[in-house]
Short mmCIF file of C-alpha atoms in Angstrom, two decimals:
data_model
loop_
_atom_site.label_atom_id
_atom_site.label_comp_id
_atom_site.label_asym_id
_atom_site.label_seq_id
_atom_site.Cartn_x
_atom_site.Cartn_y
_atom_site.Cartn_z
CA UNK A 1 16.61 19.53 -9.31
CA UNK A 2 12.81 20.68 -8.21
CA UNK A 3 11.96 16.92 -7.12
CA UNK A 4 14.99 16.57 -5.48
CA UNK A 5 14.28 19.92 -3.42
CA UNK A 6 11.06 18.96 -2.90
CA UNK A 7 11.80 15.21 -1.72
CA UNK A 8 14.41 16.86 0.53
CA UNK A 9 11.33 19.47 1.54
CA UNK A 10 8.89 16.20 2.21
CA UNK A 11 10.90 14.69 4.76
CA UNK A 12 11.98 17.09 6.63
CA UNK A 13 8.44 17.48 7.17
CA UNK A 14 8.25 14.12 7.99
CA UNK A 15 11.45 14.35 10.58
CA UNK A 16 9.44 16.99 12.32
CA UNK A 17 6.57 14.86 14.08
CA UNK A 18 7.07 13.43 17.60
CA UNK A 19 8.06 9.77 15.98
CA UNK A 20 9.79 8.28 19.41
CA UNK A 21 7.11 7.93 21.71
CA UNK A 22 6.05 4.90 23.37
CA UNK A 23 2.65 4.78 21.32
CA UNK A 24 4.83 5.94 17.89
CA UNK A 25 7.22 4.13 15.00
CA UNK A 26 8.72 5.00 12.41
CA UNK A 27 8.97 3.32 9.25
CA UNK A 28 10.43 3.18 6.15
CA UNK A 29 8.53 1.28 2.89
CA UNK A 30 10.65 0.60 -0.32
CA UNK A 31 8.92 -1.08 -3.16
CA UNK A 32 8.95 -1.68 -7.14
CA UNK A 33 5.90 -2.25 -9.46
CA UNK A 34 5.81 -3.70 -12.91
CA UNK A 35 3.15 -3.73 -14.79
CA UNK A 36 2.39 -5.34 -17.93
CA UNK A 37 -0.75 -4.73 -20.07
CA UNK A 38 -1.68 -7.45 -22.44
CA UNK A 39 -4.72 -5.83 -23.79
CA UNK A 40 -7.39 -3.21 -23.74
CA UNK A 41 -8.77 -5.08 -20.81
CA UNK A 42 -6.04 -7.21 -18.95
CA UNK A 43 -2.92 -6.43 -17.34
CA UNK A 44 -1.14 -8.39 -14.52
CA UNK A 45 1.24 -6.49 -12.17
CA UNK A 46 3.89 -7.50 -9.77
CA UNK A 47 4.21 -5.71 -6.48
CA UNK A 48 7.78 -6.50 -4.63
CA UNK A 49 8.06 -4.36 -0.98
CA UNK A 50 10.25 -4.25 1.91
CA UNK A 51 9.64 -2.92 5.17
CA UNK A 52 11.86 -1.63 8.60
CA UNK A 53 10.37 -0.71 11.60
CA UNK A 54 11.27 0.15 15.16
CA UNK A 55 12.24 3.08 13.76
CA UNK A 56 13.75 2.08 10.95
CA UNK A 57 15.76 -0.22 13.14
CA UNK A 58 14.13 -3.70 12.35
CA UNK A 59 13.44 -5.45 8.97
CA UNK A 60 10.10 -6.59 9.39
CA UNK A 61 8.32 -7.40 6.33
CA UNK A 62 8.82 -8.16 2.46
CA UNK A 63 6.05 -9.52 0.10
CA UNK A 64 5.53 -10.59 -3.64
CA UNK A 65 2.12 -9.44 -4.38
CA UNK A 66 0.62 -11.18 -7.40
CA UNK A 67 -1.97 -9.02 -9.33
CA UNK A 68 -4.53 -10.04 -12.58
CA UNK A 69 -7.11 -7.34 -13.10
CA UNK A 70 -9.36 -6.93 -15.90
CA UNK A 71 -11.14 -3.78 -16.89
CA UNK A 72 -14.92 -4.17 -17.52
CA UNK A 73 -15.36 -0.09 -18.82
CA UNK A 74 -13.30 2.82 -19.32
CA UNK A 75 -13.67 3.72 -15.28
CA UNK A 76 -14.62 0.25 -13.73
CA UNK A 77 -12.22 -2.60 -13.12
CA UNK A 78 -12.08 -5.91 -11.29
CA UNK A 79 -8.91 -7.98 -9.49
CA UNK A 80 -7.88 -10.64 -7.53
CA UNK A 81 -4.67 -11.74 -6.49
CA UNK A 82 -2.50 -13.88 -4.75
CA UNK A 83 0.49 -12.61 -1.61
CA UNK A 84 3.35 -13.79 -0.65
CA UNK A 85 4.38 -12.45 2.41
CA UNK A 86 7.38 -12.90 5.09
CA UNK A 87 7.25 -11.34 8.61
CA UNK A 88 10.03 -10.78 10.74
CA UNK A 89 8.68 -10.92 14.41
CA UNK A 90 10.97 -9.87 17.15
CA UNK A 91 9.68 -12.82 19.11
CA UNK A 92 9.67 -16.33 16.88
CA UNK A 93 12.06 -14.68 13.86
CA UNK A 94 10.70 -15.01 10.38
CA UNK A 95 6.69 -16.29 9.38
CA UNK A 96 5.23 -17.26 6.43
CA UNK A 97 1.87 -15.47 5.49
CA UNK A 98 -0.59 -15.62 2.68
CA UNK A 99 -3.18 -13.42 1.78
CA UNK A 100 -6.09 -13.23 -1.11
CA UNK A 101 -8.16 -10.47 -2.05
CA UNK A 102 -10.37 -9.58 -4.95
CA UNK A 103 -10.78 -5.68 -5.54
CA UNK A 104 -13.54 -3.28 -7.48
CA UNK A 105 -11.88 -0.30 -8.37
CA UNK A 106 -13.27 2.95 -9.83
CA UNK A 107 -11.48 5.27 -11.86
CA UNK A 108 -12.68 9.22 -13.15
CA UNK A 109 -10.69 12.27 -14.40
CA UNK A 110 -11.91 15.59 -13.73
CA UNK A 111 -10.34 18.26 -14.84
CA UNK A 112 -7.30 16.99 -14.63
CA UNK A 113 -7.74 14.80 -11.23
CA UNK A 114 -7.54 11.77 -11.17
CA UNK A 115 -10.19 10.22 -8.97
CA UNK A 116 -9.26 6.42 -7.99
CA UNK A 117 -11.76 4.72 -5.28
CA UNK A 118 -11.04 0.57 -4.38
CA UNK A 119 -12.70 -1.73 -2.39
CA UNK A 120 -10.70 -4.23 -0.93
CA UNK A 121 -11.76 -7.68 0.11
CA UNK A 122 -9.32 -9.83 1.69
CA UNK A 123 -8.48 -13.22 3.30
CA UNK A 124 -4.95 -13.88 5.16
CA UNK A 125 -3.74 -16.68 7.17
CA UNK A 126 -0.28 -18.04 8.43
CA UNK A 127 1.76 -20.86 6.94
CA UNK A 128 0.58 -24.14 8.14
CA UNK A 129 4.39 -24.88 8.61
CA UNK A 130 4.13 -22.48 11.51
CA UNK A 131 1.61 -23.21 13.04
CA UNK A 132 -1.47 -25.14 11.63
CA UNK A 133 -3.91 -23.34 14.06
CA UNK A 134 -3.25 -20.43 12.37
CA UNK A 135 -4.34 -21.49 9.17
CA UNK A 136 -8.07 -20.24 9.60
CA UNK A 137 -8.41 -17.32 7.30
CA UNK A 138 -8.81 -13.30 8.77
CA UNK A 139 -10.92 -10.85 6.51
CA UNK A 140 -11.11 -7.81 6.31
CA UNK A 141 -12.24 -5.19 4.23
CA UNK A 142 -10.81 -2.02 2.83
CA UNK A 143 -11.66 1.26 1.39
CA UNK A 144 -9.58 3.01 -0.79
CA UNK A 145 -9.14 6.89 -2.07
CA UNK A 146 -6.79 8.60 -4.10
CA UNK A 147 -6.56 11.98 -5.64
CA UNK A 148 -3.91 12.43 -7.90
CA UNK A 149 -3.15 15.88 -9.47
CA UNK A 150 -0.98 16.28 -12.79
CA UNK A 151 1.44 19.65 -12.84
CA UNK A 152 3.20 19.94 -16.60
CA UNK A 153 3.93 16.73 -17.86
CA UNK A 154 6.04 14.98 -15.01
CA UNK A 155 4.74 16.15 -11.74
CA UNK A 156 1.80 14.22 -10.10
CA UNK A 157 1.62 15.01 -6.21
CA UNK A 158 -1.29 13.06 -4.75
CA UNK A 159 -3.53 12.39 -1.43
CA UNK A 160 -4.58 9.01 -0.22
CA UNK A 161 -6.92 7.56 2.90
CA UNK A 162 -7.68 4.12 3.60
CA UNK A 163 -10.09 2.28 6.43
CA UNK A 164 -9.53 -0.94 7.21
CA UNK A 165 -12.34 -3.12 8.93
CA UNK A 166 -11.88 -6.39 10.31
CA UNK A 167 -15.01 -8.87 9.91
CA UNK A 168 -16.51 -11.72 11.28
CA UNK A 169 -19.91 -14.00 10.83
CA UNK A 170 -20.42 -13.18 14.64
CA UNK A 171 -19.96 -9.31 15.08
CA UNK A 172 -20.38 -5.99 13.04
CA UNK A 173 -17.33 -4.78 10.91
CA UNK A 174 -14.97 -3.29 13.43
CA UNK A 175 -12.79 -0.31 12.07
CA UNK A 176 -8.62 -1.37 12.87
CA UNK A 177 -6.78 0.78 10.41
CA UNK A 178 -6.66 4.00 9.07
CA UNK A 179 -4.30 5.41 6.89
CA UNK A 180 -3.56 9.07 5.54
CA UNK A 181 -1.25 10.02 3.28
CA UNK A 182 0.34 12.43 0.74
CA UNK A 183 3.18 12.20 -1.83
CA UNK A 184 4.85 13.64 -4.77
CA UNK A 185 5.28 11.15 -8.67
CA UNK A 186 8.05 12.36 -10.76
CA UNK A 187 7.44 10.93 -14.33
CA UNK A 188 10.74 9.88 -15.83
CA UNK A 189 9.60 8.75 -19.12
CA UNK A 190 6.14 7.29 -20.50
CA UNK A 191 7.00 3.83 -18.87
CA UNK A 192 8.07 4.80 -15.60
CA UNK A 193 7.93 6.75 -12.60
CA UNK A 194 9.30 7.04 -9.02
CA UNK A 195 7.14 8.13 -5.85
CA UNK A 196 8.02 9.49 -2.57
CA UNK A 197 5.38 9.82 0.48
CA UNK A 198 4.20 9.86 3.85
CA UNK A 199 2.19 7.95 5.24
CA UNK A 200 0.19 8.49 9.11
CA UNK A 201 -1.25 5.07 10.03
CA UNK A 202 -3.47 4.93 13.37
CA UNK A 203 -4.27 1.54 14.90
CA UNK A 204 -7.11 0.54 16.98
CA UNK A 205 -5.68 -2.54 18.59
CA UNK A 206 -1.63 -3.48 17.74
CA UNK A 207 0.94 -1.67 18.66
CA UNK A 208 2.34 0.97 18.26
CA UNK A 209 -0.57 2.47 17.69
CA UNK A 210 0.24 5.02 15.71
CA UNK A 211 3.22 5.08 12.99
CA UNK A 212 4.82 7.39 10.45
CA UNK A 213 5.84 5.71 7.11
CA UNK A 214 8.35 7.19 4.47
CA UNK A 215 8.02 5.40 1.37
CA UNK A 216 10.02 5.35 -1.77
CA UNK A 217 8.06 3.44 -4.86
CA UNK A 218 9.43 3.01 -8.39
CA UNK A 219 6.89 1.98 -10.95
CA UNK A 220 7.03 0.33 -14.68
CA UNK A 221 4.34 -0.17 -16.82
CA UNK A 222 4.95 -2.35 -19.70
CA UNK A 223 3.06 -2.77 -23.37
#
């Protein structure tokens, strides 16, 4: 009964910001994780996510994000992984996308938070089926922080920020993305957990440029 007051709580919060404006969407993110650990030091996971945009209006996106990560200390591990990824454009319909990125990700508790820094590296082009100028890769780079806080056993609200920077051979990084967020993890049992949270993202070139997510997130982890 608390989460649910406090999920109710969260997005009325959420229903209170300006979200209609020319510059402004609204979006809603839905999403399941499974994770499976194999070892001490490897564990693959499989990311599935749907997204609507145009205030919630529009089905724009849903990926299959493919994840092997193995852990070289008790705070540092390393990833890479493959995406699948399907874009629903208002113009040409649906496009095929595929990304790759590798990941270095940090981890520290602290009386009791949970301290979780990545860096990102990643390649994405579109299918060649759609268009086979499109099929020269895009990096970018991303930085990654979370603070996640645990209350009693099954209560973990958390904070997150994110800068994405787009880069070339020819030019210095140039910042595109930033994201803030904050959300609330309910722990149903020692294998799962569900998530809601909001997330402000602010871009420098697309638009809109600046969108409200809600997301809902349910999470396995697997022995």
């Amino acid at each position: 009964m608390e989460f649910k007051k406090a999920c109710i709580s969260l997005l009325f919060f959420i229903l209170s910001f300006p979200l209609f404006a020319q510059q402004k969407d609204f979006e809603v993110w839905t999403g399941i994780k499974y994770k499976t650990v194999h070892s001490r030091r490897i564990a693959t996971t499989l990311t599935l996510q749907s997204r609507l945009n145009e205030n919630m209006m529009h089905f724009s996106i849903a990926f299959a994000d493919f994840n092997l990560a193995y852990r070289l200390s008790k705070n540092v591990e390393v990833s890479g992984a493959y995406v699948f990824v399907r874009k629903n454009t208002l113009k040409n319909g649906f496009l095929t996308h595929h990304q790759y990125y590798g990941a270095l990700g940090y981890e520290k508790k602290i009386n009791g938070i949970s301290i979780n820094y990545d860096f990102i590296l990643q390649n994405n082009h579109k299918d060649f089926i759609n268009d086979a100028r499109e099929m020269i890769p895009r990096t970018a780079g991303r930085n990654k922080v979370k603070l996640e806080y645990k209350i009693k056993k099954s209560y973990l609200p958390f904070v997150y920020s994110e800068l994405k920077h787009q880069l070339s051979r020819f030019e210095f990084p140039e910042l595109s993305r930033i994201r803030l967020g904050a959300g609330l993890g309910y722990r149903l049992n020692t294998t799962s957990r569900i998530e809601i949270y909001y997330l402000y993202q602010h871009f420098f070139s697309n638009q809109p440029k600046q969108r409200y997510v809600l997301g809902l997130s349910y999470k396995i982890r697997a022995f």
